[in-house]
Each structure stands twice: as structure tokens, then as C-alpha cells.
Tab-separated table of C-alpha atoms in Angstrom:
chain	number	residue	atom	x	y	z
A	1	UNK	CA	112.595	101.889	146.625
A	2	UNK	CA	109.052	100.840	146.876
A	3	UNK	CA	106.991	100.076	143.696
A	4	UNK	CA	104.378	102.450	145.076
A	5	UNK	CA	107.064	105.394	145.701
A	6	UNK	CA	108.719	104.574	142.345
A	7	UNK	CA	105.664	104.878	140.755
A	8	UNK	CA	104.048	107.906	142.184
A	9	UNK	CA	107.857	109.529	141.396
A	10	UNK	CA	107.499	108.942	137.517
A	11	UNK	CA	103.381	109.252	137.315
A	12	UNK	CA	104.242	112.712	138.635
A	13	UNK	CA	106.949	113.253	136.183
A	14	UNK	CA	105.150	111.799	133.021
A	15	UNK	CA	101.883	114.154	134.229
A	16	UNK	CA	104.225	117.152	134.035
A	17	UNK	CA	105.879	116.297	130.166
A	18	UNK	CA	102.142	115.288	129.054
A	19	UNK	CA	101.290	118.711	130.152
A	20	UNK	CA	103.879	120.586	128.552
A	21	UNK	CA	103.426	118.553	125.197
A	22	UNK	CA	99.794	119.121	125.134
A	23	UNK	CA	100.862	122.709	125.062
A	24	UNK	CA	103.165	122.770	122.610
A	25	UNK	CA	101.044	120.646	120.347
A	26	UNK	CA	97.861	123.157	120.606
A	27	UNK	CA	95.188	120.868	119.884
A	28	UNK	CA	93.973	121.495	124.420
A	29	UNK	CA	92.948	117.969	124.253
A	30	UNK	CA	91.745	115.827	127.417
A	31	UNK	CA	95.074	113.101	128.013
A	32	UNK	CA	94.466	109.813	129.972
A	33	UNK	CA	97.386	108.028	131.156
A	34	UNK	CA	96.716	104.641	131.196
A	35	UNK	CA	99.095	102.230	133.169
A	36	UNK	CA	100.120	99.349	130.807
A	37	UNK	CA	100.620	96.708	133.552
A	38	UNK	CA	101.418	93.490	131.348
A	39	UNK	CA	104.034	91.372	133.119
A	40	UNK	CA	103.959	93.138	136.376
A	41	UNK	CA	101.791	91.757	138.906
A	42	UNK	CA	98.550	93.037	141.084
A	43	UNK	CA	101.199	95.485	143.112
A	44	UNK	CA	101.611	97.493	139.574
A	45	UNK	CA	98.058	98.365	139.363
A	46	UNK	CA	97.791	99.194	142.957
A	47	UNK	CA	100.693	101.413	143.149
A	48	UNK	CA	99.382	103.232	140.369
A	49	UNK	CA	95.942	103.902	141.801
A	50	UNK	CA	98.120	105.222	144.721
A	51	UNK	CA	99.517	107.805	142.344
A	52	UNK	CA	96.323	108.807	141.089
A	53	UNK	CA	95.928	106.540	137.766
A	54	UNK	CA	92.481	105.737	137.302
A	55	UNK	CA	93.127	103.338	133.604
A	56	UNK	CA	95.167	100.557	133.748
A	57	UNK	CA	96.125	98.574	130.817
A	58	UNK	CA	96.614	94.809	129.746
A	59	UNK	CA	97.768	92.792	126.591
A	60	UNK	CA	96.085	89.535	127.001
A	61	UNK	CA	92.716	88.653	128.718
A	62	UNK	CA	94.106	85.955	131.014
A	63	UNK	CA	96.286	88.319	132.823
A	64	UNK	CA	94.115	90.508	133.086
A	65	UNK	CA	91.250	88.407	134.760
A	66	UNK	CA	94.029	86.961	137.152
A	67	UNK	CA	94.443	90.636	138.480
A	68	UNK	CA	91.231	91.444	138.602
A	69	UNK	CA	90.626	88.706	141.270
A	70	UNK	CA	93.809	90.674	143.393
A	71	UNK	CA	92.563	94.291	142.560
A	72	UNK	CA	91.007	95.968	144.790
A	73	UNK	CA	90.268	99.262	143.207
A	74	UNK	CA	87.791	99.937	140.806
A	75	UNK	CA	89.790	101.085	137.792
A	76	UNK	CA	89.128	100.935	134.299
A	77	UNK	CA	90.633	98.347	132.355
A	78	UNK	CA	91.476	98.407	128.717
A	79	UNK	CA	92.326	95.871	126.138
A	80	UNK	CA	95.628	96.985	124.643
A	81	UNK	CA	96.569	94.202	122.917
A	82	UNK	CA	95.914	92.060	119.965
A	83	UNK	CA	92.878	90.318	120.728
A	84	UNK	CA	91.390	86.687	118.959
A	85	UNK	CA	88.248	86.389	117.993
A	86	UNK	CA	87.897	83.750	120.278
A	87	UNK	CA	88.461	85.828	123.707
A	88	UNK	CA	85.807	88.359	122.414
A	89	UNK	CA	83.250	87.088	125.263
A	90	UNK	CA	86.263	87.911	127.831
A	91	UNK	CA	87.107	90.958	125.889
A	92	UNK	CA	83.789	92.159	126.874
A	93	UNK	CA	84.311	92.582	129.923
A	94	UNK	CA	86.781	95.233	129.769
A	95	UNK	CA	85.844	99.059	129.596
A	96	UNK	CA	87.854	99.672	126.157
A	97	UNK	CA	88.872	97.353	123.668
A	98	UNK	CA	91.485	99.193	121.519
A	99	UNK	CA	92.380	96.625	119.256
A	100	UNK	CA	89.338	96.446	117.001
A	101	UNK	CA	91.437	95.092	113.570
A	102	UNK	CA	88.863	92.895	111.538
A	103	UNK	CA	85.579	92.986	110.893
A	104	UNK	CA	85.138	89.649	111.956
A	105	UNK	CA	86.077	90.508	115.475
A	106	UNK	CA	83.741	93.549	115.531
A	107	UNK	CA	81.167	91.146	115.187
A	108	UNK	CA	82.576	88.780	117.584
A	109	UNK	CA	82.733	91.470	120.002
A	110	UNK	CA	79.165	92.794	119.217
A	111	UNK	CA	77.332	89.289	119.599
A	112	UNK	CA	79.458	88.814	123.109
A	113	UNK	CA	78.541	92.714	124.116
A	114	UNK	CA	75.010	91.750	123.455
A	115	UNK	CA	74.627	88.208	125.694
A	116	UNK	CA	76.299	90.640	128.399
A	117	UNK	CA	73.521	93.095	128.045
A	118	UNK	CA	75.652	95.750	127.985
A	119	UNK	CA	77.325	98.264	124.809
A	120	UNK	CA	80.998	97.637	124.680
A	121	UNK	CA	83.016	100.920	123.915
A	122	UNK	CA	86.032	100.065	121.244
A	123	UNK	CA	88.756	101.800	119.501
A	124	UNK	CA	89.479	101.038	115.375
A	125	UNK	CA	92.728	99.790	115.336
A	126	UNK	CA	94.878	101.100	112.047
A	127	UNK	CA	97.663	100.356	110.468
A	128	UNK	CA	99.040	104.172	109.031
A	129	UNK	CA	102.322	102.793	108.693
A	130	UNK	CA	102.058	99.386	106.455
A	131	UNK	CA	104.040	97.543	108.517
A	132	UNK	CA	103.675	93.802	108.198
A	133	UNK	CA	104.014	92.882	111.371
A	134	UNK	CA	101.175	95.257	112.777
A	135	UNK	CA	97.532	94.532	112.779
A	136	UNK	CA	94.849	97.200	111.753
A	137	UNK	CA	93.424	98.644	108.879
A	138	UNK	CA	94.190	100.285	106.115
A	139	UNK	CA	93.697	103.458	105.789
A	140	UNK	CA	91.804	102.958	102.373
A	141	UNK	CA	89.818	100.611	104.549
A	142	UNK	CA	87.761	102.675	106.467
A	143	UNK	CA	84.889	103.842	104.836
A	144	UNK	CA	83.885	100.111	104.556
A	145	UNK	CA	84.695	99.323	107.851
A	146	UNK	CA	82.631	102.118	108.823
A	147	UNK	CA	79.578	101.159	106.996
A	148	UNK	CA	79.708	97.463	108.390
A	149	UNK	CA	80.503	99.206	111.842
A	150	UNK	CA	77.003	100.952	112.380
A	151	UNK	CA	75.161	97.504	112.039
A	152	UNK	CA	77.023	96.627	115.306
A	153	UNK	CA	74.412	97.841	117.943
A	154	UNK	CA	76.270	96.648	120.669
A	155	UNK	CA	79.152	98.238	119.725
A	156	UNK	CA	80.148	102.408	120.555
A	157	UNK	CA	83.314	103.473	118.086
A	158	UNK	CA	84.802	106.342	120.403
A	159	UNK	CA	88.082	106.740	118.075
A	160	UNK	CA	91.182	105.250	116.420
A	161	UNK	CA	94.066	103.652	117.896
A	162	UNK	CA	97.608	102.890	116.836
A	163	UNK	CA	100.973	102.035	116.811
A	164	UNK	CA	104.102	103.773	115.648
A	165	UNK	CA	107.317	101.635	114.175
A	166	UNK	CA	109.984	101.387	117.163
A	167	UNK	CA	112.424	102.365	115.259
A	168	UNK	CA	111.543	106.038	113.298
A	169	UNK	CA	112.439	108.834	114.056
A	170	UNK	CA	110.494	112.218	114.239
A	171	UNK	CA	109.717	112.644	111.045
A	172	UNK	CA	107.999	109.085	110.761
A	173	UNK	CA	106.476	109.317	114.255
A	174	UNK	CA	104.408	112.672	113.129
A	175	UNK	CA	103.455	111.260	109.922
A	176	UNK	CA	101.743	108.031	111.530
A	177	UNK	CA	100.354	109.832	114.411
A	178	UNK	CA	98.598	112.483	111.544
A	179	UNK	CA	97.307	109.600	109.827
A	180	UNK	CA	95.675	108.352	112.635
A	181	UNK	CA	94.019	111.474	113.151
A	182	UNK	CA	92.911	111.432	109.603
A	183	UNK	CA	91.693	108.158	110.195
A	184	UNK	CA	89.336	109.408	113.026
A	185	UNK	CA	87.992	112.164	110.906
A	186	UNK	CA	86.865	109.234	108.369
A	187	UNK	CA	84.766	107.996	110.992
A	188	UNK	CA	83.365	111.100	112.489
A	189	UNK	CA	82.685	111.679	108.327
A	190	UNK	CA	80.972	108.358	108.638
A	191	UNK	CA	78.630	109.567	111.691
A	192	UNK	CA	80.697	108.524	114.828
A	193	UNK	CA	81.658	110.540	117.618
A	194	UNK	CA	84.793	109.205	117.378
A	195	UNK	CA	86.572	111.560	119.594
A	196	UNK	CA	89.868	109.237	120.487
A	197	UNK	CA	93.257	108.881	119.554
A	198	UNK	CA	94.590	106.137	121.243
A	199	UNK	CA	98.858	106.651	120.607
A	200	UNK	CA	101.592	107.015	121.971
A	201	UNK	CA	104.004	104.259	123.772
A	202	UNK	CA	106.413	104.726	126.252
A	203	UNK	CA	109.309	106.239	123.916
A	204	UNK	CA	107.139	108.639	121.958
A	205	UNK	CA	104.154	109.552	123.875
A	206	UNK	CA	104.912	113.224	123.857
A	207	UNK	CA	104.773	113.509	120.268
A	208	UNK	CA	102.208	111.585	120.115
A	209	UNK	CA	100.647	114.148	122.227
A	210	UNK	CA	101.376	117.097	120.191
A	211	UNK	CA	99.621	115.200	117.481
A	212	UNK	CA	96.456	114.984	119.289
A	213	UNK	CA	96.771	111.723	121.197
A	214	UNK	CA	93.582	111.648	124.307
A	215	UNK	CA	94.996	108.447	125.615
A	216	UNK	CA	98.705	107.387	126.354
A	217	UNK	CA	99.691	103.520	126.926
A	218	UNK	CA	102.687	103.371	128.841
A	219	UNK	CA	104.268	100.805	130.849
A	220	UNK	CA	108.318	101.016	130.496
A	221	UNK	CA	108.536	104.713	131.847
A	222	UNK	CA	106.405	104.026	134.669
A	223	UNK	CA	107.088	100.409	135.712
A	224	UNK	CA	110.907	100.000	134.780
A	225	UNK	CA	111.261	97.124	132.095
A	226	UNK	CA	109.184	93.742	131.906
A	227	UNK	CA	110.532	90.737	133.381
């Protein structure tokens, strides 16, 4: 089968289940599907424009401004990935950075926003589950974070973003997702709009979704597994 017919097939299936969790969860939230393209080439990005995906998303910068140069389509790219504080003038280039884990990349990212002339929107990455081998915040963290954030002009926070352990099961997956959405209320307590929850992977978006996610990442379920 076609990439393009493949991935109109499970856009349209995914659309459906993100409808029916948005339901169930109650909170009548806005969800953006964005199309995690890492490791798939320019054909991924244009097959899901084809099925009506307007947000595509990368891990690394470099990949991402190889596509660009293929893509024809003006869709919005996001930073998904862990991101050095040396790729912050790239990073500005994209239309949401979601990993925003250190305060020395915030102002990375705000001195590169401002020799672009431009305000960079940017998730606040956290890390609600203590994992080790996850970058973010704590959630103790943030009402420094979000003191040091307003001095970052260049800079809009529109929400929190995170990650869930592969591994846990429902239980675990709710109680991270919550946390992030306690995390977001810090900041709106802190004067930000904030109105983002950027969760939810390819094997739990839907509870993610019932939890209050606005924006999905998901790249297995749509693209088949990376090479």
C-alpha cells in the first residue's frame, strides 16, 4: 500500500479514538495531532498533509532542516525532542519548541528568538515521573522557573509538556498525565496563559487525552515502526 493511503487509513482512525477519548475524558478540549516524522523521510510529512495533518513533528534539528528543503507544504513544525543549548539558533526556527528543560536553554532560546526578530512559542518540559533518564523539571521546580521565565521577552510559555514511562500501566499513566496538568496550573498561577498539555505518545495517547492532553505526538501508529 502507498504511504499516502496507509496514512490517510490510520489519520482517519486515530481522529475517530481521539474523539471518543476526548469524550470520555470531559475536559471538551481542542486536540492537535501532530505527525512525529523522525526517521521517515520527506514522503511522511507529505502523506500526512494529504490526510489532513497540519503539525508535523521532529526530534533533532538536522532532520528536520533536511526536510524542510523537500517539503512543500507549509506545515507547522515542532521541536519534540531533547534539544542542546547549542542548536537553540536552529531551534528557533521551528513553530513550537516542546522541550524547554533548563533554564539555561530558555535563555539560549530567548537570545536566538530575539536576533530572529521574532517571539518563539515553547512548551515547559517536566519531569512528573522522576525518572532518571528523562529531562524536565521538577515539579517543585516551577515556581522558580516561572519567575526566571517572564524575564524572557522573546519567549511565549503556551503550556507543559511531557513524557510518560513506557512501561506503566494505567494507574501510572493517569498519575503523570495529572501532574502535568498540575504543572500547567503553576504557571497559569504564575501569570501565563499556559493553555497546553503537550502528552501523549503513540501507546497512550488516549489516556492522555482523557487527562486533558491539547496536543498528541505520534509517529508509530501512524507511520508503522522507525527504520
Amino acid at each position: 500500500m502507498p504511504i499516502s493511503e496507509h496514512v490517510a487509513t490510520m489519520v482517519a482512525e486515530v481522529r475517530e479514538r481521539i474523539a471518543a477519548a476526548r469524550d470520555r475524558g470531559g475536559h471538551r478540549q481542542d486536540v492537535t495531532l501532530i505527525a512525529v516524522t523522525k526517521t521517515h523521510g520527506a514522503d511522511a510529512v507529505m502523506a500526512a498533509w494529504s490526510a489532513g495533518v497540519r503539525d508535523v513533528g521532529e526530534n533533532k534539528v538536522q532532520e528536520a532542516e533536511s526536510k524542510r528543503t523537500q517539503v512543500t507544504v507549509p506545515v507547522r513544525w515542532h521541536l519534540v525532542g531533547h534539544l542542546q543549548r547549542n542548536k537553540a539558533k536552529n531551534a528557533a526556527k521551528f513553530d513550537l519548541v516542546h522541550s524547554l528543560d533548563s533554564e539555561r536553554l530558555a535563555v539560549a532560546l530567548d537570545d536566538a528568538a530575539g536576533e530572529a526578530q521574532r517571539v518563539l512559542e515553547v512548551l515547559v518540559q517536566v519531569n512528573v515521573s522522576g525518572e532518571g533518564t528523562k529531562s524536565g523539571f521538577a515539579l517543585h521546580e516551577l515556581p522558580t522557573v516561572a519567575e526566571r521565565l517572564h524575564a524572557c521577552a522573546n519567549l511565549r510559555v503556551r503550556g507543559i509538556m511531557t513524557m510518560a514511562p513506557f512501561d506503566a500501566d494505567e494507574s501510572a499513566l493517569r498519575a503523570v498525565f495529572r501532574g502535568a496538568r498540575d504543572a500547567r496550573s503553576q504557571l497559569q498561577a504564575a501569570g501565563f496563559r499556559a493553555e497546553w498539555l503537550s502528552m501523549g505518545m503513540s501507546g497512550d495517547y488516549e489516556v492522555a487525552i482523557e487527562e486533558g492532553a491539547t496536543h498528541v505526538r505520534l509517529g508509530t501508529v501512524l507511520f508503522g515502526s522507525r527504520t
